[in-house]
Short mmCIF file of C-alpha atoms in Angstrom, two decimals:
data_model
loop_
_atom_site.label_atom_id
_atom_site.label_comp_id
_atom_site.label_asym_id
_atom_site.label_seq_id
_atom_site.Cartn_x
_atom_site.Cartn_y
_atom_site.Cartn_z
CA MET A 1 65.83 58.74 37.19
CA ARG A 2 62.35 58.42 38.68
CA GLY A 3 59.43 60.55 37.58
CA VAL A 4 55.78 60.92 38.60
CA VAL A 5 53.28 60.05 35.85
CA PHE A 6 49.52 60.66 36.09
CA THR A 7 47.86 57.58 34.61
CA GLY A 8 44.27 58.87 34.89
CA ASP A 9 41.28 58.45 37.19
CA ARG A 10 43.15 59.82 40.24
CA LYS A 11 46.03 57.37 39.90
CA LEU A 12 49.74 57.93 39.44
CA GLU A 13 52.89 55.86 39.10
CA ILE A 14 56.54 56.56 39.78
CA MET A 15 58.30 55.34 36.64
CA GLU A 16 61.92 55.04 35.55
CA PHE A 17 63.20 57.33 32.79
CA PRO A 18 66.65 57.90 31.28
CA ASP A 19 68.48 60.93 32.61
CA PRO A 20 67.93 63.66 29.98
CA GLU A 21 70.76 64.94 27.80
CA PRO A 22 70.60 68.48 26.37
CA GLY A 23 70.45 68.95 22.62
CA PRO A 24 71.33 72.15 20.76
CA ARG A 25 69.83 75.23 22.44
CA GLU A 26 68.67 73.10 25.39
CA VAL A 27 69.63 72.84 29.05
CA VAL A 28 69.01 70.27 31.76
CA LEU A 29 67.78 71.51 35.12
CA GLU A 30 68.39 69.79 38.42
CA ILE A 31 65.02 70.32 40.08
CA LYS A 32 65.16 71.67 43.63
CA ALA A 33 61.44 72.33 44.05
CA SER A 34 58.43 71.29 41.96
CA GLY A 35 55.17 72.94 42.96
CA MET A 36 51.74 71.31 42.95
CA CYS A 37 49.12 73.35 41.10
CA GLY A 38 45.39 73.16 40.47
CA SER A 39 46.12 72.38 36.83
CA ASP A 40 47.98 69.28 38.03
CA LEU A 41 44.72 68.19 39.65
CA HIS A 42 43.00 68.38 36.25
CA GLN A 43 45.61 65.95 34.92
CA TYR A 44 45.42 63.77 38.03
CA ARG A 45 41.62 63.54 37.80
CA ARG A 46 41.26 63.18 34.04
CA SER A 47 39.92 60.00 32.52
CA SER A 48 42.54 57.50 31.42
CA ALA A 49 40.89 57.82 27.99
CA GLY A 50 41.33 61.61 27.92
CA ASP A 51 41.69 63.74 24.79
CA PRO A 52 45.37 63.83 23.71
CA GLN A 53 45.00 67.42 22.53
CA ALA A 54 42.69 70.05 23.96
CA GLY A 55 42.53 73.80 24.42
CA GLY A 56 45.19 74.62 21.83
CA VAL A 57 47.93 72.77 23.72
CA ARG A 58 49.44 69.42 22.84
CA ARG A 59 49.03 66.34 25.03
CA SER A 60 51.44 63.44 24.97
CA THR A 61 50.23 59.92 24.30
CA GLU A 62 53.36 58.50 25.98
CA PRO A 63 54.01 58.36 29.74
CA THR A 64 54.91 61.92 30.63
CA ILE A 65 56.46 63.25 33.82
CA ALA A 66 54.06 65.59 35.62
CA GLY A 67 54.73 68.94 37.26
CA HIS A 68 54.75 72.36 35.61
CA GLU A 69 56.15 74.55 38.38
CA PRO A 70 59.90 73.92 37.99
CA CYS A 71 62.65 75.61 39.93
CA GLY A 72 66.26 74.52 40.26
CA VAL A 73 69.76 74.98 38.91
CA VAL A 74 71.28 74.48 35.47
CA ALA A 75 73.00 71.08 35.51
CA ALA A 76 74.00 70.69 31.85
CA VAL A 77 74.16 72.95 28.79
CA GLY A 78 73.75 71.89 25.16
CA ALA A 79 75.46 73.18 22.05
CA ASN A 80 74.98 76.77 20.88
CA VAL A 81 73.83 78.00 24.29
CA LEU A 82 75.54 81.30 25.08
CA GLU A 83 77.04 81.95 28.52
CA HIS A 84 74.75 84.89 29.21
CA GLU A 85 71.73 82.64 28.50
CA ALA A 86 72.61 79.83 30.93
CA ARG A 87 75.57 78.71 33.01
CA ILE A 88 76.14 75.70 35.23
CA ASP A 89 74.65 76.09 38.74
CA GLN A 90 72.63 79.15 37.74
CA ARG A 91 69.42 79.42 39.81
CA VAL A 92 66.42 79.50 37.48
CA MET A 93 62.70 79.12 37.05
CA ASP A 94 61.12 77.97 33.81
CA HIS A 95 58.33 79.45 31.70
CA HIS A 96 56.76 76.06 31.23
CA TYR A 97 55.61 76.34 27.61
CA GLU A 98 57.25 75.70 24.25
CA GLY A 99 55.94 77.19 21.01
CA CYS A 100 57.36 77.79 17.57
CA GLY A 101 59.48 80.64 18.88
CA THR A 102 58.78 82.94 15.93
CA CYS A 103 55.08 83.80 15.74
CA LYS A 104 53.80 87.07 17.19
CA HIS A 105 52.78 85.49 20.49
CA CYS A 106 56.02 83.57 21.02
CA SER A 107 58.02 86.69 20.12
CA ALA A 108 56.16 88.61 22.83
CA GLY A 109 56.87 85.95 25.47
CA TRP A 110 53.45 84.28 25.27
CA ALA A 111 54.55 80.85 24.03
CA GLN A 112 51.39 79.24 25.42
CA MET A 113 49.43 81.17 22.78
CA CYS A 114 51.63 80.00 19.89
CA LEU A 115 49.80 80.08 16.58
CA ASP A 116 51.16 76.61 15.79
CA GLY A 117 50.06 75.19 19.15
CA ALA A 118 52.07 74.96 22.35
CA THR A 119 53.55 72.18 24.43
CA VAL A 120 52.97 72.51 28.17
CA PHE A 121 55.67 70.87 30.24
CA GLY A 122 54.12 68.43 32.67
CA SER A 123 51.44 67.24 30.24
CA GLY A 124 52.61 67.57 26.64
CA GLY A 125 56.29 67.26 27.54
CA HIS A 126 58.20 65.99 30.56
CA GLY A 127 57.77 68.13 33.66
CA ALA A 128 59.43 68.76 37.00
CA HIS A 129 58.25 65.90 39.24
CA ALA A 130 61.66 64.26 38.74
CA LYS A 131 65.31 64.89 39.55
CA TYR A 132 66.07 66.39 36.14
CA MET A 133 64.14 68.24 33.44
CA LYS A 134 65.25 69.19 29.92
CA VAL A 135 63.98 72.53 28.54
CA PRO A 136 64.79 75.00 25.75
CA VAL A 137 67.17 77.68 26.97
CA SER A 138 64.68 80.27 25.71
CA THR A 139 62.25 79.28 28.49
CA LEU A 140 64.57 80.03 31.41
CA VAL A 141 63.72 82.84 33.85
CA PRO A 142 66.41 83.84 36.38
CA LEU A 143 65.53 83.32 40.05
CA PRO A 144 66.42 86.35 42.20
CA ASP A 145 68.99 85.56 44.88
CA ASP A 146 66.60 86.61 47.64
CA LEU A 147 64.00 84.00 46.68
CA SER A 148 64.04 80.33 47.68
CA PHE A 149 63.55 77.50 45.21
CA GLU A 150 60.10 76.86 46.70
CA VAL A 151 59.06 80.46 46.09
CA GLY A 152 60.43 80.22 42.56
CA ALA A 153 58.32 77.11 41.98
CA ALA A 154 55.19 78.96 43.15
CA ILE A 155 55.92 81.90 40.85
CA SER A 156 56.37 79.46 37.96
CA CYS A 157 52.61 78.98 37.82
CA GLY A 158 50.23 79.56 40.75
CA THR A 159 51.58 82.82 42.13
CA GLY A 160 52.56 84.04 38.67
CA THR A 161 49.03 83.32 37.44
CA ALA A 162 47.57 85.38 40.29
CA TYR A 163 49.97 88.21 39.51
CA GLY A 164 49.03 88.10 35.83
CA ALA A 165 45.33 88.31 36.68
CA LEU A 166 45.81 91.28 39.01
CA ARG A 167 47.76 93.07 36.29
CA ARG A 168 44.96 92.30 33.81
CA LEU A 169 42.59 93.90 36.30
CA SER A 170 44.82 96.99 36.66
CA LEU A 171 44.27 96.82 40.41
CA HIS A 172 44.97 100.04 42.33
CA GLY A 173 45.75 100.53 46.00
CA ASP A 174 42.59 102.53 46.69
CA GLU A 175 40.30 99.75 45.43
CA THR A 176 38.46 96.80 46.95
CA ILE A 177 38.79 93.41 45.28
CA ALA A 178 36.68 90.33 46.02
CA ILE A 179 38.59 87.11 45.38
CA PHE A 180 36.52 83.94 44.95
CA GLY A 181 38.38 80.75 45.88
CA GLN A 182 41.34 80.64 48.26
CA GLY A 183 43.29 77.74 46.87
CA PRO A 184 46.93 78.31 45.88
CA VAL A 185 46.07 80.82 43.13
CA GLY A 186 43.45 82.61 45.21
CA LEU A 187 45.70 82.83 48.27
CA SER A 188 48.47 84.18 46.07
CA ALA A 189 46.07 86.77 44.67
CA THR A 190 45.06 87.76 48.20
CA GLN A 191 48.68 88.14 49.29
CA LEU A 192 49.73 90.09 46.19
CA ALA A 193 46.65 92.33 46.18
CA VAL A 194 47.33 93.27 49.81
CA ALA A 195 50.93 94.07 48.83
CA MET A 196 49.54 96.32 46.08
CA GLY A 197 47.62 98.22 48.74
CA ALA A 198 44.12 97.01 47.92
CA ARG A 199 41.41 95.99 50.36
CA VAL A 200 40.70 92.26 49.92
CA ILE A 201 37.46 90.38 50.52
CA ALA A 202 38.28 86.65 50.34
CA LEU A 203 35.65 83.96 49.74
CA ASP A 204 35.94 80.19 50.13
CA THR A 205 33.83 77.27 51.36
CA SER A 206 36.76 75.82 53.35
CA ALA A 207 37.19 77.14 56.90
CA GLU A 208 40.90 76.26 56.78
CA ARG A 209 41.42 78.21 53.60
CA ARG A 210 39.51 81.20 54.98
CA GLU A 211 41.87 81.18 57.97
CA LEU A 212 44.82 81.09 55.61
CA ALA A 213 43.35 84.05 53.73
CA LYS A 214 43.25 86.02 56.99
CA GLU A 215 46.89 85.14 57.62
CA PHE A 216 47.69 86.38 54.13
CA GLY A 217 46.15 89.76 54.89
CA ALA A 218 42.53 89.54 53.75
CA HIS A 219 40.56 92.34 55.35
CA GLU A 220 37.26 90.42 55.27
CA VAL A 221 36.37 86.77 54.66
CA ILE A 222 33.06 85.29 53.53
CA GLY A 223 32.11 81.62 53.88
CA PRO A 224 29.16 79.40 52.99
CA GLU A 225 27.18 80.60 56.00
CA SER A 226 26.41 83.60 53.81
CA ASN A 227 23.70 82.30 51.51
CA ASP A 228 24.14 85.33 49.24
CA PRO A 229 27.82 86.23 48.71
CA VAL A 230 26.89 89.04 46.34
CA GLU A 231 24.78 90.74 48.98
CA ALA A 232 27.47 90.10 51.60
CA ILE A 233 30.04 91.87 49.40
CA ARG A 234 27.67 94.78 48.82
CA GLU A 235 27.13 95.13 52.57
CA LEU A 236 30.90 95.53 52.94
CA THR A 237 31.12 98.10 50.14
CA HIS A 238 28.39 100.64 50.97
CA GLY A 239 25.86 98.78 48.84
CA GLU A 240 27.83 99.21 45.62
CA GLY A 241 29.98 96.08 45.20
CA ALA A 242 33.72 95.76 44.70
CA GLN A 243 35.61 97.75 42.07
CA LYS A 244 37.37 94.54 41.01
CA THR A 245 36.43 90.86 41.37
CA LEU A 246 38.46 87.76 40.57
CA ASP A 247 37.27 84.17 40.31
CA CYS A 248 39.98 81.59 40.97
CA SER A 249 37.63 78.68 41.66
CA SER A 250 36.08 77.80 38.27
CA ALA A 251 32.78 77.11 40.07
CA PRO A 252 29.84 78.35 37.96
CA SER A 253 28.16 79.90 41.00
CA ALA A 254 31.34 81.78 41.93
CA ARG A 255 31.88 83.03 38.39
CA ARG A 256 28.32 84.32 38.25
CA ALA A 257 28.70 85.95 41.67
CA ALA A 258 31.98 87.56 40.60
CA VAL A 259 30.19 89.34 37.77
CA GLN A 260 27.23 90.31 39.94
CA ALA A 261 29.39 91.48 42.87
CA ALA A 262 31.33 93.98 40.78
CA ARG A 263 29.99 97.50 41.15
CA SER A 264 28.77 99.49 38.15
CA TRP A 265 31.71 100.35 35.86
CA GLY A 266 33.75 97.68 37.66
CA THR A 267 35.80 94.81 36.27
CA ALA A 268 35.47 91.06 36.80
CA CYS A 269 38.18 88.58 35.85
CA PHE A 270 38.05 84.80 35.39
CA VAL A 271 41.35 83.01 35.97
CA GLY A 272 40.16 79.57 37.10
CA GLU A 273 40.38 77.03 34.27
CA ARG A 274 37.56 75.02 32.66
CA GLY A 275 33.87 74.85 33.42
CA GLU A 276 31.01 77.05 32.24
CA VAL A 277 28.90 79.93 33.55
CA THR A 278 25.49 81.38 32.80
CA PHE A 279 24.31 84.85 33.76
CA ASP A 280 21.89 87.50 32.57
CA VAL A 281 23.94 89.47 30.06
CA SER A 282 21.70 92.55 30.15
CA ALA A 283 21.09 92.80 33.89
CA ASP A 284 24.45 91.54 35.14
CA LEU A 285 26.82 92.92 32.50
CA LEU A 286 25.63 95.40 29.89
CA ARG A 287 23.37 97.66 31.90
CA ARG A 288 25.94 97.99 34.67
CA GLN A 289 28.83 98.69 32.27
CA ILE A 290 30.85 95.77 33.64
CA THR A 291 34.15 94.86 31.97
CA LEU A 292 34.70 91.08 31.90
CA VAL A 293 38.20 89.77 31.18
CA GLY A 294 39.88 86.39 31.06
CA SER A 295 43.44 85.79 32.18
CA TRP A 296 45.55 82.76 31.27
CA THR A 297 48.75 82.47 33.30
CA PHE A 298 51.46 85.00 32.32
CA SER A 299 54.17 85.79 29.80
CA LYS A 300 57.84 84.98 30.29
CA ASN A 301 58.44 88.66 31.05
CA GLY A 302 55.46 88.65 33.41
CA GLN A 303 57.01 85.76 35.35
CA ALA A 304 60.22 87.75 35.78
CA ASP A 305 58.21 90.83 36.82
CA CYS A 306 56.34 88.79 39.44
CA ALA A 307 59.60 87.47 40.89
CA GLU A 308 60.98 91.00 41.08
CA PHE A 309 57.77 92.27 42.72
CA VAL A 310 57.93 89.54 45.36
CA ALA A 311 61.65 90.00 46.02
CA ASP A 312 61.56 93.81 46.20
CA ARG A 313 58.65 93.82 48.65
CA LYS A 314 59.93 90.84 50.64
CA ILE A 315 56.56 89.08 50.30
CA ASP A 316 56.55 85.76 52.17
CA VAL A 317 55.22 83.59 49.34
CA GLY A 318 56.69 80.57 51.16
CA LYS A 319 53.72 80.77 53.54
CA LEU A 320 51.64 79.25 50.74
CA PHE A 321 53.24 75.86 51.34
CA THR A 322 51.40 73.86 53.95
CA ASP A 323 52.77 70.49 52.78
CA ARG A 324 56.20 69.35 51.63
CA TRP A 325 56.79 65.96 50.05
CA THR A 326 59.53 63.77 48.65
CA LEU A 327 59.15 62.20 45.22
CA GLY A 328 58.32 58.86 46.80
CA GLN A 329 55.39 60.44 48.65
CA ALA A 330 53.71 61.70 45.47
CA GLU A 331 50.68 59.41 45.79
CA GLU A 332 49.99 60.56 49.35
CA ALA A 333 50.62 64.17 48.31
CA TYR A 334 48.04 64.16 45.52
CA LYS A 335 45.43 62.33 47.58
CA LEU A 336 45.62 65.15 50.12
CA PHE A 337 45.75 67.88 47.47
CA ASP A 338 42.66 66.36 45.83
CA THR A 339 40.61 67.25 48.93
CA GLN A 340 41.15 70.95 48.12
CA SER A 341 41.15 71.83 51.80
CA THR A 342 44.80 72.76 52.31
CA GLY A 343 47.26 75.34 51.05
CA LYS A 344 49.92 74.51 48.49
CA GLY A 345 52.14 71.43 48.28
CA VAL A 346 55.67 71.13 46.91
CA ILE A 347 57.72 68.10 45.89
CA THR A 348 61.48 68.08 46.40
CA PRO A 349 62.87 65.37 44.11
CA ASN A 350 66.37 65.29 45.62
#
């Protein structure tokens, strides 16, 4: 089979790999949709001499198939897999991490926080930008019948990550949330926060993404024409700031603004990966009683909860996808995604 491999420095190759065979307690998925995520851009952009292990997760030194938003059907089942765990043609997502399976984090469904280190599919192990993908049966998450494979792919990272962050924030329907960055995760957060009943202020430098945020239900949008986003948010919130703020961009200026734009006793959350931020701890945090939290993706149970939330409320997550690609178009797909001016892309290997 063919698979997409990021070779570093914004280059990729479509390489040939053997079709995977399941071992004990493993299954092979036939991938129907493989989402493109901001974390894929980190891998796409990384130096070809990148660190093989970073951030507590393992990196592979061998050519590794990219893509960590898998959704498809069970195509093959290995030994010792019980029927209630997986059956042929079952529609599934995948919680795209593998840990030891026994530590306190793995036992709670947080394999990415494994005390022995975790493998992330798509970087440390083969991912979903291919026709087939082999995974432990323990990582499978059922896909509700009402959801498409594309929506399942989005929930498998980007939308699920947004959902996890909103739950970390304990967002309520009578609150205002300012969401910095309207890429795939930020747009998902906007859409889900609206579904939770909150008032959303969406911020992004891209005019196209601000328009998408409006389509997704944002009540107000703020662009770069506002030289002071913090003051702009305060003007929309009776001078106080938002009860909740969420940075999905990783930009230092946005992270700082997210802290400053939260009202006294409010909560700010960072979900965008990497980068740094500097702010005045006393003036911006302590003396305003701000709670600052970090959120890293979601648990296996959280992924299932997100899918149920989307299905029960009939949320049109499919609107996230502005671009659809075949496997052979992967190079063109990532060149466009690298501009960070569009919505979400999805690759359909078959």
